[in-house]
Amino acid sequence: MLNRRLLRIKVMQALYALRQAEQSNQQLAVDFIQETFQPDLNSMKPQNLPQLEVFRNQATQLFEEALKNNQLIQESDIPPQVRKAAVDALTYYRNRTAKDQQQTFQRATEEVRTLDDSYIRLLTLLTQLAHVARIDRERTHQDPDAPQLATDSGLDQNRVIRALSEFRPLEVEAQRRGISWSDELPLVRKIFNDVLKHDDAYQAYCENYQHTDEEEQALVQHILRNVLLKQDPARHYFEENVLNWHENSEVVRGMAIKTLKSAQSEEGLRLVPLTDDWEEDLLFMETLYKKSLENDAEYERLLADQLTNWDVERVALTDKIILKLALCELLNFPNIPVKVTINEYIDLAKTYSTPKSGKFVNGILDSLSEKLKTSGQLRKSGRGLLDNR
C-alpha cells in the first residue's frame, strides 16, 4: 500500500480546494441574486429602485441564513420573488458544490495514480543523461571552458545504467505513457554540462576504468538523489511540471531507488508498482474524504465544544480541515491507533499551516480523544488497540 501520510495529504488538499470552491460558489450565488434585482433598463415602466434594493438584501440574507442552517427560513411574510431568488441561488450553489465535491476528489485520486508517470520520467532521464555523457566522452574537440573529464569511464558505461537502458519494460512503459525527453534535450545537456560535469563524485568515477558493483550503485544513486532531485535545473523542471512535487518526490525517489537496487539483485532489474493494493488505498482516501463531508456539522460541533475560549469560525482554515480529518480518522478507522492518528495530523499542521499550529492541533486532539473515549464514541479494535492499553 501507499504511504498513508501521502494519502492524508491528498485528501487534505482536496478538502482545502473544495472549501475555496465553496466560497467562490457562494459569491457567484450572491451575484446571481444581485443580478435578479437589477433594474430593467429596457422597460418603459418606472423602476422602484429602493424596493429592488430591499428585495436584493432580503434575498441575500435569506440565502446566507439557509447556507448556515442548511434550510430556508419558512416565513409567510417573505415576498415570493425574494424567496424564489434565494431558492434559485441555493439550488445553484448546491449543484455547483456537489459537482466540485466529485471533481476535487477525482483530481486527488488521479494525482496519486499518476505518480508512477514521474517515476518512469525520472528513470528515463537517467538513461538520457547517460546518452549525453557518451556523446561528450567520445567528442574529439572539447570545449576549453568546460570541465575536462577523464574518458576512462562515464555514466554511459555504468552497469546499472546500461541495464536500465536495455530494459525493455521501461521502454514500453515510457512509450505507453507518452514519456520522452526528445523535446527536452537542451535541458538534459544543461544538467550534464552545468551540474554533473562539475560533480566531484562523478569526476572521480570517470578517472577509473573499473568499478565494483557497490561503486556503480553508489554513483547512480548519488546522481539521482543529489543531481536530479536536489539541484537545478532538474529540480526546477519537476517542480514546474509535476503538481505538488514537494510531497510526491519522496514516493517517486523511493520507487526509483528500489529499481536501481534491483539491477544488482538475484531476481534482476524490475519496475516497482506504485502500490500493491490500490483498492485499499482508494478506500482509505474515499472514506476519509466522504465521511469528513458527511459529518462536517458534527465535527464542527465537537470542535466548538472544545474551543470554549475560541471562536471556531476564526480558526485557520487549514487547521480546521486538519482537525476535522483527524476526528474523522479517529471515529471511522478502528484499526488505526489513536496516537498514530494524532501524530500524523500534528505533522501535517507543522508542515502545511502556521508555526504554532502543531501545538494547537496537539492540544485539541489530545483532549478531544480522551473525551471521545470516555463517551464511548471512540472505539478501537485490532491494531488500533495498541496505544489504548
mmCIF file of C-alpha atoms in Angstrom:
data_model
loop_
_atom_site.group_PDB
_atom_site.id
_atom_site.type_symbol
_atom_site.label_atom_id
_atom_site.label_comp_id
_atom_site.label_asym_id
_atom_site.label_seq_id
_atom_site.Cartn_x
_atom_site.Cartn_y
_atom_site.Cartn_z
ATOM 1 C CA MET A 1 0.000 0.000 0.000
ATOM 2 C CA LEU A 2 0.988 3.607 -0.466
ATOM 3 C CA ASN A 3 2.284 5.672 2.412
ATOM 4 C CA ARG A 4 -0.819 6.736 4.363
ATOM 5 C CA ARG A 5 0.694 10.136 5.046
ATOM 6 C CA LEU A 6 0.716 10.901 1.343
ATOM 7 C CA LEU A 7 -2.932 9.843 1.079
ATOM 8 C CA ARG A 8 -3.860 12.049 4.045
ATOM 9 C CA ILE A 9 -2.111 14.978 2.373
ATOM 10 C CA LYS A 10 -4.036 14.435 -0.857
ATOM 11 C CA VAL A 11 -7.363 14.353 0.992
ATOM 12 C CA MET A 12 -6.414 17.467 2.964
ATOM 13 C CA GLN A 13 -5.525 19.290 -0.253
ATOM 14 C CA ALA A 14 -8.761 18.155 -1.885
ATOM 15 C CA LEU A 15 -10.811 19.462 1.042
ATOM 16 C CA TYR A 16 -8.911 22.752 1.032
ATOM 17 C CA ALA A 17 -9.595 23.146 -2.705
ATOM 18 C CA LEU A 18 -13.254 22.305 -2.099
ATOM 19 C CA ARG A 19 -13.602 24.951 0.628
ATOM 20 C CA GLN A 20 -12.118 27.519 -1.717
ATOM 21 C CA ALA A 21 -14.565 26.428 -4.419
ATOM 22 C CA GLU A 22 -17.458 26.709 -1.960
ATOM 23 C CA GLN A 23 -16.514 30.311 -1.183
ATOM 24 C CA SER A 24 -16.410 31.054 -4.876
ATOM 25 C CA ASN A 25 -19.769 29.347 -5.410
ATOM 26 C CA GLN A 26 -21.288 31.358 -2.574
ATOM 27 C CA GLN A 27 -20.123 34.593 -4.134
ATOM 28 C CA LEU A 28 -21.476 33.541 -7.538
ATOM 29 C CA ALA A 29 -24.846 32.745 -5.953
ATOM 30 C CA VAL A 30 -24.930 36.180 -4.301
ATOM 31 C CA ASP A 31 -24.035 37.748 -7.645
ATOM 32 C CA PHE A 32 -26.972 35.836 -9.144
ATOM 33 C CA ILE A 33 -29.293 37.436 -6.571
ATOM 34 C CA GLN A 34 -27.829 40.854 -7.259
ATOM 35 C CA GLU A 35 -28.447 40.364 -10.964
ATOM 36 C CA THR A 36 -32.024 39.208 -10.361
ATOM 37 C CA PHE A 37 -32.954 42.511 -8.737
ATOM 38 C CA GLN A 38 -31.156 44.838 -11.093
ATOM 39 C CA PRO A 39 -33.424 47.442 -12.728
ATOM 40 C CA ASP A 40 -34.683 46.513 -16.204
ATOM 41 C CA LEU A 41 -33.117 49.186 -18.377
ATOM 42 C CA ASN A 42 -35.228 48.116 -21.372
ATOM 43 C CA SER A 43 -38.530 48.529 -19.577
ATOM 44 C CA MET A 44 -40.683 51.597 -20.245
ATOM 45 C CA LYS A 45 -42.200 51.298 -16.773
ATOM 46 C CA PRO A 46 -40.705 53.264 -13.890
ATOM 47 C CA GLN A 47 -38.363 51.226 -11.703
ATOM 48 C CA ASN A 48 -38.773 51.150 -7.939
ATOM 49 C CA LEU A 49 -35.065 51.218 -7.129
ATOM 50 C CA PRO A 50 -35.451 51.355 -3.315
ATOM 51 C CA GLN A 51 -37.753 48.316 -3.440
ATOM 52 C CA LEU A 52 -35.306 46.394 -5.626
ATOM 53 C CA GLU A 53 -32.554 47.154 -3.138
ATOM 54 C CA VAL A 54 -34.719 45.874 -0.253
ATOM 55 C CA PHE A 55 -35.527 42.667 -2.171
ATOM 56 C CA ARG A 56 -31.863 42.206 -3.043
ATOM 57 C CA ASN A 57 -30.777 42.495 0.584
ATOM 58 C CA GLN A 58 -33.601 40.250 1.816
ATOM 59 C CA ALA A 59 -32.836 37.506 -0.709
ATOM 60 C CA THR A 60 -29.117 37.660 0.052
ATOM 61 C CA GLN A 61 -29.752 37.406 3.797
ATOM 62 C CA LEU A 62 -32.230 34.555 3.276
ATOM 63 C CA PHE A 63 -29.712 32.674 1.119
ATOM 64 C CA GLU A 64 -26.846 33.127 3.596
ATOM 65 C CA GLU A 65 -29.021 32.019 6.534
ATOM 66 C CA ALA A 66 -30.116 28.984 4.529
ATOM 67 C CA LEU A 67 -26.452 28.078 3.989
ATOM 68 C CA LYS A 68 -25.717 28.425 7.694
ATOM 69 C CA ASN A 69 -28.786 26.443 8.857
ATOM 70 C CA ASN A 70 -28.951 24.115 5.840
ATOM 71 C CA GLN A 71 -32.579 25.087 5.183
ATOM 72 C CA LEU A 72 -34.621 28.104 4.117
ATOM 73 C CA ILE A 73 -36.472 30.108 6.745
ATOM 74 C CA GLN A 74 -40.188 29.364 6.455
ATOM 75 C CA GLU A 75 -41.797 32.767 6.997
ATOM 76 C CA SER A 76 -45.086 33.669 5.320
ATOM 77 C CA ASP A 77 -44.331 37.367 5.076
ATOM 78 C CA ILE A 78 -41.333 36.865 2.751
ATOM 79 C CA PRO A 79 -42.208 38.233 -0.724
ATOM 80 C CA PRO A 80 -42.496 35.428 -3.320
ATOM 81 C CA GLN A 81 -39.888 36.964 -5.632
ATOM 82 C CA VAL A 82 -37.436 37.193 -2.735
ATOM 83 C CA ARG A 83 -37.994 33.556 -1.753
ATOM 84 C CA LYS A 84 -37.664 32.417 -5.365
ATOM 85 C CA ALA A 85 -34.377 34.289 -5.818
ATOM 86 C CA ALA A 86 -32.999 32.770 -2.603
ATOM 87 C CA VAL A 87 -34.156 29.257 -3.582
ATOM 88 C CA ASP A 88 -32.645 29.593 -7.058
ATOM 89 C CA ALA A 89 -29.370 30.849 -5.603
ATOM 90 C CA LEU A 90 -29.299 27.995 -3.081
ATOM 91 C CA THR A 91 -30.010 25.426 -5.802
ATOM 92 C CA TYR A 92 -27.265 26.921 -7.953
ATOM 93 C CA TYR A 93 -24.814 26.812 -5.033
ATOM 94 C CA ARG A 94 -25.648 23.220 -4.101
ATOM 95 C CA ASN A 95 -25.416 21.945 -7.674
ATOM 96 C CA ARG A 96 -22.036 23.553 -8.265
ATOM 97 C CA THR A 97 -20.707 22.434 -4.902
ATOM 98 C CA ALA A 98 -21.849 18.841 -5.441
ATOM 99 C CA LYS A 99 -20.017 18.845 -8.761
ATOM 100 C CA ASP A 100 -16.931 20.337 -7.109
ATOM 101 C CA GLN A 101 -17.011 17.675 -4.379
ATOM 102 C CA GLN A 102 -16.807 14.962 -7.002
ATOM 103 C CA GLN A 103 -14.208 16.692 -9.146
ATOM 104 C CA THR A 104 -11.820 17.608 -6.333
ATOM 105 C CA PHE A 105 -11.738 14.002 -5.145
ATOM 106 C CA GLN A 106 -11.249 12.723 -8.687
ATOM 107 C CA ARG A 107 -8.330 15.100 -9.156
ATOM 108 C CA ALA A 108 -6.775 13.938 -5.880
ATOM 109 C CA THR A 109 -7.014 10.259 -6.797
ATOM 110 C CA GLU A 110 -5.791 10.910 -10.329
ATOM 111 C CA GLU A 111 -2.781 12.748 -8.955
ATOM 112 C CA VAL A 112 -1.944 9.730 -6.813
ATOM 113 C CA ARG A 113 -2.452 7.269 -9.653
ATOM 114 C CA THR A 114 -0.159 9.199 -11.992
ATOM 115 C CA LEU A 115 2.718 9.316 -9.518
ATOM 116 C CA ASP A 116 4.374 6.496 -11.422
ATOM 117 C CA ASP A 117 4.499 8.723 -14.515
ATOM 118 C CA SER A 118 7.086 10.797 -12.665
ATOM 119 C CA TYR A 119 8.886 7.603 -11.634
ATOM 120 C CA ILE A 120 9.215 6.488 -15.269
ATOM 121 C CA ARG A 121 10.213 10.003 -16.299
ATOM 122 C CA LEU A 122 12.964 10.082 -13.668
ATOM 123 C CA LEU A 123 14.385 6.711 -14.729
ATOM 124 C CA THR A 124 14.392 7.657 -18.403
ATOM 125 C CA LEU A 125 16.121 10.925 -17.527
ATOM 126 C CA LEU A 126 18.986 8.873 -16.112
ATOM 127 C CA THR A 127 19.299 6.912 -19.355
ATOM 128 C CA GLN A 128 19.085 10.071 -21.440
ATOM 129 C CA LEU A 129 21.747 11.704 -19.289
ATOM 130 C CA ALA A 130 23.970 8.681 -19.938
ATOM 131 C CA HIS A 131 23.433 9.130 -23.683
ATOM 132 C CA VAL A 132 24.630 12.741 -23.435
ATOM 133 C CA ALA A 133 27.598 11.575 -21.344
ATOM 134 C CA ARG A 134 28.598 9.098 -24.071
ATOM 135 C CA ILE A 135 28.465 11.777 -26.761
ATOM 136 C CA ASP A 136 30.554 14.108 -24.622
ATOM 137 C CA ARG A 137 33.100 11.404 -23.829
ATOM 138 C CA GLU A 138 33.510 10.495 -27.498
ATOM 139 C CA ARG A 139 33.812 14.086 -28.680
ATOM 140 C CA THR A 140 37.256 14.746 -30.154
ATOM 141 C CA HIS A 141 37.153 18.507 -29.670
ATOM 142 C CA GLN A 142 36.309 19.527 -26.139
ATOM 143 C CA ASP A 143 35.109 22.943 -25.021
ATOM 144 C CA PRO A 144 38.189 24.553 -23.399
ATOM 145 C CA ASP A 145 35.965 26.497 -20.980
ATOM 146 C CA ALA A 146 34.168 23.392 -19.720
ATOM 147 C CA PRO A 147 35.492 20.998 -17.048
ATOM 148 C CA GLN A 148 37.674 18.333 -18.648
ATOM 149 C CA LEU A 149 36.517 14.896 -17.579
ATOM 150 C CA ALA A 150 38.675 11.826 -17.784
ATOM 151 C CA THR A 151 37.468 9.483 -20.514
ATOM 152 C CA ASP A 152 38.387 6.212 -18.841
ATOM 153 C CA SER A 153 34.780 5.798 -17.799
ATOM 154 C CA GLY A 154 31.445 7.615 -17.901
ATOM 155 C CA LEU A 155 27.816 7.350 -16.934
ATOM 156 C CA ASP A 156 27.042 5.509 -20.165
ATOM 157 C CA GLN A 157 29.364 2.668 -19.063
ATOM 158 C CA ASN A 158 27.834 2.339 -15.620
ATOM 159 C CA ARG A 159 26.455 -1.204 -15.378
ATOM 160 C CA VAL A 160 23.272 -0.145 -13.595
ATOM 161 C CA ILE A 161 22.554 2.498 -16.216
ATOM 162 C CA ARG A 162 23.329 0.117 -19.042
ATOM 163 C CA ALA A 163 20.895 -2.422 -17.608
ATOM 164 C CA LEU A 164 18.297 0.321 -17.325
ATOM 165 C CA SER A 165 18.885 1.488 -20.903
ATOM 166 C CA GLU A 166 18.462 -2.050 -22.229
ATOM 167 C CA PHE A 167 15.439 -2.850 -20.066
ATOM 168 C CA ARG A 168 12.556 -3.380 -22.464
ATOM 169 C CA PRO A 169 9.737 -2.993 -19.876
ATOM 170 C CA LEU A 170 10.968 0.534 -19.099
ATOM 171 C CA GLU A 171 10.949 1.429 -22.778
ATOM 172 C CA VAL A 172 7.448 0.001 -23.181
ATOM 173 C CA GLU A 173 6.117 1.896 -20.157
ATOM 174 C CA ALA A 174 7.645 5.167 -21.356
ATOM 175 C CA GLN A 175 6.045 4.718 -24.787
ATOM 176 C CA ARG A 176 2.688 3.750 -23.295
ATOM 177 C CA ARG A 177 2.634 6.853 -21.128
ATOM 178 C CA GLY A 178 3.929 9.155 -23.851
ATOM 179 C CA ILE A 179 7.088 9.968 -21.871
ATOM 180 C CA SER A 180 10.053 11.160 -23.909
ATOM 181 C CA TRP A 181 12.957 13.538 -23.425
ATOM 182 C CA SER A 182 13.330 14.253 -27.131
ATOM 183 C CA ASP A 183 11.790 17.724 -26.729
ATOM 184 C CA GLU A 184 13.870 18.410 -23.615
ATOM 185 C CA LEU A 185 17.359 17.609 -24.909
ATOM 186 C CA PRO A 186 18.651 21.144 -24.193
ATOM 187 C CA LEU A 187 17.602 20.623 -20.569
ATOM 188 C CA VAL A 188 19.381 17.246 -20.404
ATOM 189 C CA ARG A 189 22.549 18.761 -21.841
ATOM 190 C CA LYS A 190 22.339 21.601 -19.334
ATOM 191 C CA ILE A 191 22.045 19.138 -16.447
ATOM 192 C CA PHE A 192 25.113 17.312 -17.712
ATOM 193 C CA ASN A 193 27.250 20.360 -18.560
ATOM 194 C CA ASP A 194 26.297 22.664 -15.698
ATOM 195 C CA VAL A 195 25.890 20.180 -12.860
ATOM 196 C CA LEU A 196 27.103 16.642 -13.470
ATOM 197 C CA LYS A 197 30.456 17.572 -15.041
ATOM 198 C CA HIS A 198 31.191 19.731 -12.007
ATOM 199 C CA ASP A 199 30.242 16.998 -9.532
ATOM 200 C CA ASP A 200 33.226 15.676 -7.570
ATOM 201 C CA ALA A 201 31.832 12.146 -7.248
ATOM 202 C CA TYR A 202 31.218 11.905 -10.989
ATOM 203 C CA GLN A 203 34.644 13.308 -11.838
ATOM 204 C CA ALA A 204 36.270 10.722 -9.577
ATOM 205 C CA TYR A 205 34.204 7.962 -11.170
ATOM 206 C CA CYS A 206 35.335 8.947 -14.668
ATOM 207 C CA GLU A 207 39.002 8.652 -13.691
ATOM 208 C CA ASN A 208 38.804 4.878 -13.153
ATOM 209 C CA TYR A 209 38.090 2.259 -15.770
ATOM 210 C CA GLN A 210 36.950 -0.468 -13.395
ATOM 211 C CA HIS A 211 34.376 -0.164 -10.609
ATOM 212 C CA THR A 212 32.888 -2.513 -8.088
ATOM 213 C CA ASP A 213 29.160 -3.201 -8.018
ATOM 214 C CA GLU A 214 28.931 -1.047 -4.897
ATOM 215 C CA GLU A 215 30.653 1.855 -6.659
ATOM 216 C CA GLU A 216 28.371 1.527 -9.687
ATOM 217 C CA GLN A 217 25.278 1.591 -7.495
ATOM 218 C CA ALA A 218 26.580 4.410 -5.313
ATOM 219 C CA LEU A 219 27.203 6.677 -8.294
ATOM 220 C CA VAL A 220 23.750 6.198 -9.817
ATOM 221 C CA GLN A 221 22.017 6.786 -6.503
ATOM 222 C CA HIS A 222 24.190 9.850 -5.910
ATOM 223 C CA ILE A 223 23.155 11.317 -9.267
ATOM 224 C CA LEU A 224 19.514 10.541 -8.608
ATOM 225 C CA ARG A 225 19.450 11.976 -5.094
ATOM 226 C CA ASN A 226 21.868 14.898 -5.360
ATOM 227 C CA VAL A 227 21.857 15.961 -9.001
ATOM 228 C CA LEU A 228 18.358 15.283 -10.294
ATOM 229 C CA LEU A 229 16.274 15.745 -7.142
ATOM 230 C CA LYS A 230 18.200 18.437 -5.289
ATOM 231 C CA GLN A 231 19.791 20.718 -7.854
ATOM 232 C CA ASP A 232 18.535 22.926 -10.651
ATOM 233 C CA PRO A 233 17.748 22.687 -13.489
ATOM 234 C CA ALA A 234 16.381 19.154 -12.947
ATOM 235 C CA ARG A 235 14.683 20.025 -9.669
ATOM 236 C CA HIS A 236 13.110 23.116 -11.206
ATOM 237 C CA TYR A 237 11.829 21.055 -14.121
ATOM 238 C CA PHE A 238 9.978 18.613 -11.871
ATOM 239 C CA GLU A 239 8.635 21.363 -9.616
ATOM 240 C CA GLU A 240 7.264 23.204 -12.647
ATOM 241 C CA ASN A 241 5.823 20.177 -14.426
ATOM 242 C CA VAL A 242 4.579 17.895 -11.649
ATOM 243 C CA LEU A 243 1.748 19.085 -9.434
ATOM 244 C CA ASN A 244 2.657 19.024 -5.715
ATOM 245 C CA TRP A 245 6.119 17.686 -6.480
ATOM 246 C CA HIS A 246 7.312 18.600 -2.991
ATOM 247 C CA GLU A 247 5.411 15.757 -1.335
ATOM 248 C CA ASN A 248 5.292 13.464 -4.392
ATOM 249 C CA SER A 249 9.065 13.407 -4.852
ATOM 250 C CA GLU A 250 9.655 11.256 -1.767
ATOM 251 C CA VAL A 251 7.478 8.454 -3.161
ATOM 252 C CA VAL A 252 8.993 8.758 -6.636
ATOM 253 C CA ARG A 253 12.525 8.718 -5.235
ATOM 254 C CA GLY A 254 11.808 5.593 -3.195
ATOM 255 C CA MET A 255 10.406 3.762 -6.210
ATOM 256 C CA ALA A 256 13.360 4.764 -8.400
ATOM 257 C CA ILE A 257 15.943 3.670 -5.811
ATOM 258 C CA LYS A 258 14.260 0.270 -5.444
ATOM 259 C CA THR A 259 14.511 -0.187 -9.205
ATOM 260 C CA LEU A 260 18.169 0.807 -9.287
ATOM 261 C CA LYS A 261 18.972 -1.633 -6.476
ATOM 262 C CA SER A 262 17.102 -4.423 -8.259
ATOM 263 C CA ALA A 263 19.587 -4.220 -11.146
ATOM 264 C CA GLN A 264 22.118 -5.997 -8.932
ATOM 265 C CA SER A 265 19.721 -8.391 -7.224
ATOM 266 C CA GLU A 266 19.327 -12.095 -7.903
ATOM 267 C CA GLU A 267 15.882 -11.520 -9.422
ATOM 268 C CA GLY A 268 17.220 -8.863 -11.767
ATOM 269 C CA LEU A 269 16.001 -5.431 -12.821
ATOM 270 C CA ARG A 270 12.320 -4.750 -12.274
ATOM 271 C CA LEU A 271 9.895 -1.871 -12.314
ATOM 272 C CA VAL A 272 8.293 -1.129 -8.972
ATOM 273 C CA PRO A 273 4.482 -0.877 -8.850
ATOM 274 C CA LEU A 274 3.094 2.293 -7.323
ATOM 275 C CA THR A 275 1.096 0.200 -4.864
ATOM 276 C CA ASP A 276 0.293 -3.453 -4.376
ATOM 277 C CA ASP A 277 -3.272 -2.695 -3.265
ATOM 278 C CA TRP A 278 -4.768 0.335 -4.997
ATOM 279 C CA GLU A 279 -8.297 -0.675 -3.956
ATOM 280 C CA GLU A 280 -7.288 -0.465 -0.289
ATOM 281 C CA ASP A 281 -5.571 2.885 -0.834
ATOM 282 C CA LEU A 282 -8.587 4.254 -2.688
ATOM 283 C CA LEU A 283 -10.941 3.036 0.036
ATOM 284 C CA PHE A 284 -8.883 4.845 2.680
ATOM 285 C CA MET A 285 -8.939 8.106 0.695
ATOM 286 C CA GLU A 286 -12.605 7.826 -0.213
ATOM 287 C CA THR A 287 -13.720 7.028 3.333
ATOM 288 C CA LEU A 288 -11.669 9.845 4.813
ATOM 289 C CA TYR A 289 -12.945 12.346 2.250
ATOM 290 C CA LYS A 290 -16.625 11.389 2.203
ATOM 291 C CA LYS A 291 -17.008 10.838 5.945
ATOM 292 C CA SER A 292 -15.390 14.223 6.588
ATOM 293 C CA LEU A 293 -18.022 15.868 4.403
ATOM 294 C CA GLU A 294 -20.948 13.800 5.660
ATOM 295 C CA ASN A 295 -20.155 14.508 9.317
ATOM 296 C CA ASP A 296 -18.863 18.046 8.930
ATOM 297 C CA ALA A 297 -21.595 19.553 11.126
ATOM 298 C CA GLU A 298 -20.906 17.019 13.902
ATOM 299 C CA TYR A 299 -17.164 17.660 13.768
ATOM 300 C CA GLU A 300 -17.826 21.393 13.817
ATOM 301 C CA ARG A 301 -19.885 20.940 16.985
ATOM 302 C CA LEU A 302 -17.193 18.815 18.643
ATOM 303 C CA LEU A 303 -14.600 21.470 17.876
ATOM 304 C CA ALA A 304 -16.858 24.286 19.066
ATOM 305 C CA ASP A 305 -17.410 22.474 22.380
ATOM 306 C CA GLN A 306 -13.675 22.025 22.774
ATOM 307 C CA LEU A 307 -12.713 25.561 21.787
ATOM 308 C CA THR A 308 -14.622 27.223 24.611
ATOM 309 C CA ASN A 309 -12.345 30.271 24.628
ATOM 310 C CA TRP A 310 -12.081 30.452 20.847
ATOM 311 C CA ASP A 311 -14.386 31.454 18.027
ATOM 312 C CA VAL A 312 -14.298 28.277 15.935
ATOM 313 C CA GLU A 313 -15.006 30.288 12.789
ATOM 314 C CA ARG A 314 -11.777 32.223 13.308
ATOM 315 C CA VAL A 315 -9.608 29.112 13.440
ATOM 316 C CA ALA A 316 -7.335 28.992 10.388
ATOM 317 C CA LEU A 317 -8.980 27.082 7.541
ATOM 318 C CA THR A 318 -6.075 24.652 7.221
ATOM 319 C CA ASP A 319 -6.119 23.950 10.972
ATOM 320 C CA LYS A 320 -9.854 23.326 10.889
ATOM 321 C CA ILE A 321 -9.549 20.914 7.959
ATOM 322 C CA ILE A 322 -6.718 19.065 9.716
ATOM 323 C CA LEU A 323 -8.673 18.822 12.969
ATOM 324 C CA LYS A 324 -11.802 17.542 11.224
ATOM 325 C CA LEU A 325 -9.804 14.983 9.242
ATOM 326 C CA ALA A 326 -8.215 13.790 12.472
ATOM 327 C CA LEU A 327 -11.644 13.450 14.086
ATOM 328 C CA CYS A 328 -12.881 11.575 11.054
ATOM 329 C CA GLU A 329 -9.965 9.155 11.225
ATOM 330 C CA LEU A 330 -10.305 8.661 14.975
ATOM 331 C CA LEU A 331 -14.001 7.818 14.670
ATOM 332 C CA ASN A 332 -14.099 5.856 11.404
ATOM 333 C CA PHE A 333 -10.883 3.806 11.291
ATOM 334 C CA PRO A 334 -10.923 1.463 14.313
ATOM 335 C CA ASN A 335 -7.707 -0.301 13.250
ATOM 336 C CA ILE A 336 -5.552 2.866 13.335
ATOM 337 C CA PRO A 337 -4.135 3.607 16.824
ATOM 338 C CA VAL A 338 -5.130 6.928 18.374
ATOM 339 C CA LYS A 339 -1.534 8.086 18.823
ATOM 340 C CA VAL A 340 -0.731 7.318 15.210
ATOM 341 C CA THR A 341 -3.611 9.490 14.011
ATOM 342 C CA ILE A 342 -2.792 12.361 16.355
ATOM 343 C CA ASN A 343 0.921 12.355 15.489
ATOM 344 C CA GLU A 344 0.208 12.245 11.759
ATOM 345 C CA TYR A 345 -2.051 15.295 11.864
ATOM 346 C CA ILE A 346 0.301 17.195 14.159
ATOM 347 C CA ASP A 347 2.981 16.711 11.477
ATOM 348 C CA LEU A 348 0.583 17.918 8.774
ATOM 349 C CA ALA A 349 -0.192 21.024 10.815
ATOM 350 C CA LYS A 350 3.512 21.751 11.295
ATOM 351 C CA THR A 351 4.185 21.373 7.579
ATOM 352 C CA TYR A 352 1.132 22.967 5.980
ATOM 353 C CA SER A 353 -0.203 25.505 8.466
ATOM 354 C CA THR A 354 1.118 28.208 10.803
ATOM 355 C CA PRO A 355 4.214 27.865 13.055
ATOM 356 C CA LYS A 356 2.031 27.441 16.144
ATOM 357 C CA SER A 357 -0.431 25.021 14.546
ATOM 358 C CA GLY A 358 1.392 21.874 15.662
ATOM 359 C CA LYS A 359 0.981 22.638 19.365
ATOM 360 C CA PHE A 360 -2.582 23.890 18.815
ATOM 361 C CA VAL A 361 -3.653 20.715 16.986
ATOM 362 C CA ASN A 362 -1.847 18.545 19.531
ATOM 363 C CA GLY A 363 -3.671 20.107 22.460
ATOM 364 C CA ILE A 364 -7.098 19.931 20.837
ATOM 365 C CA LEU A 365 -6.761 16.334 19.642
ATOM 366 C CA ASP A 366 -5.345 15.060 22.927
ATOM 367 C CA SER A 367 -8.260 16.500 24.836
ATOM 368 C CA LEU A 368 -10.888 15.509 22.276
ATOM 369 C CA SER A 369 -9.654 11.923 22.020
ATOM 370 C CA GLU A 370 -9.948 11.491 25.797
ATOM 371 C CA LYS A 371 -13.493 12.884 25.770
ATOM 372 C CA LEU A 372 -14.483 10.618 22.903
ATOM 373 C CA LYS A 373 -13.045 7.576 24.695
ATOM 374 C CA THR A 374 -14.934 8.463 27.872
ATOM 375 C CA SER A 375 -18.210 8.930 25.978
ATOM 376 C CA GLY A 376 -17.761 5.640 24.137
ATOM 377 C CA GLN A 377 -17.764 7.267 20.715
ATOM 378 C CA LEU A 378 -14.144 6.348 20.076
ATOM 379 C CA ARG A 379 -13.791 2.591 19.743
ATOM 380 C CA LYS A 380 -10.717 0.768 18.522
ATOM 381 C CA SER A 381 -10.081 -2.826 17.585
ATOM 382 C CA GLY A 382 -7.192 -4.987 16.391
ATOM 383 C CA ARG A 383 -4.078 -2.927 15.787
ATOM 384 C CA GLY A 384 -5.989 0.174 16.819
ATOM 385 C CA LEU A 385 -5.860 -1.002 20.444
ATOM 386 C CA LEU A 386 -2.055 -0.844 20.611
ATOM 387 C CA ASP A 387 -1.865 2.554 22.301
ATOM 388 C CA ASN A 388 -5.100 2.245 24.294
ATOM 389 C CA ARG A 389 -3.912 -0.290 26.854
#
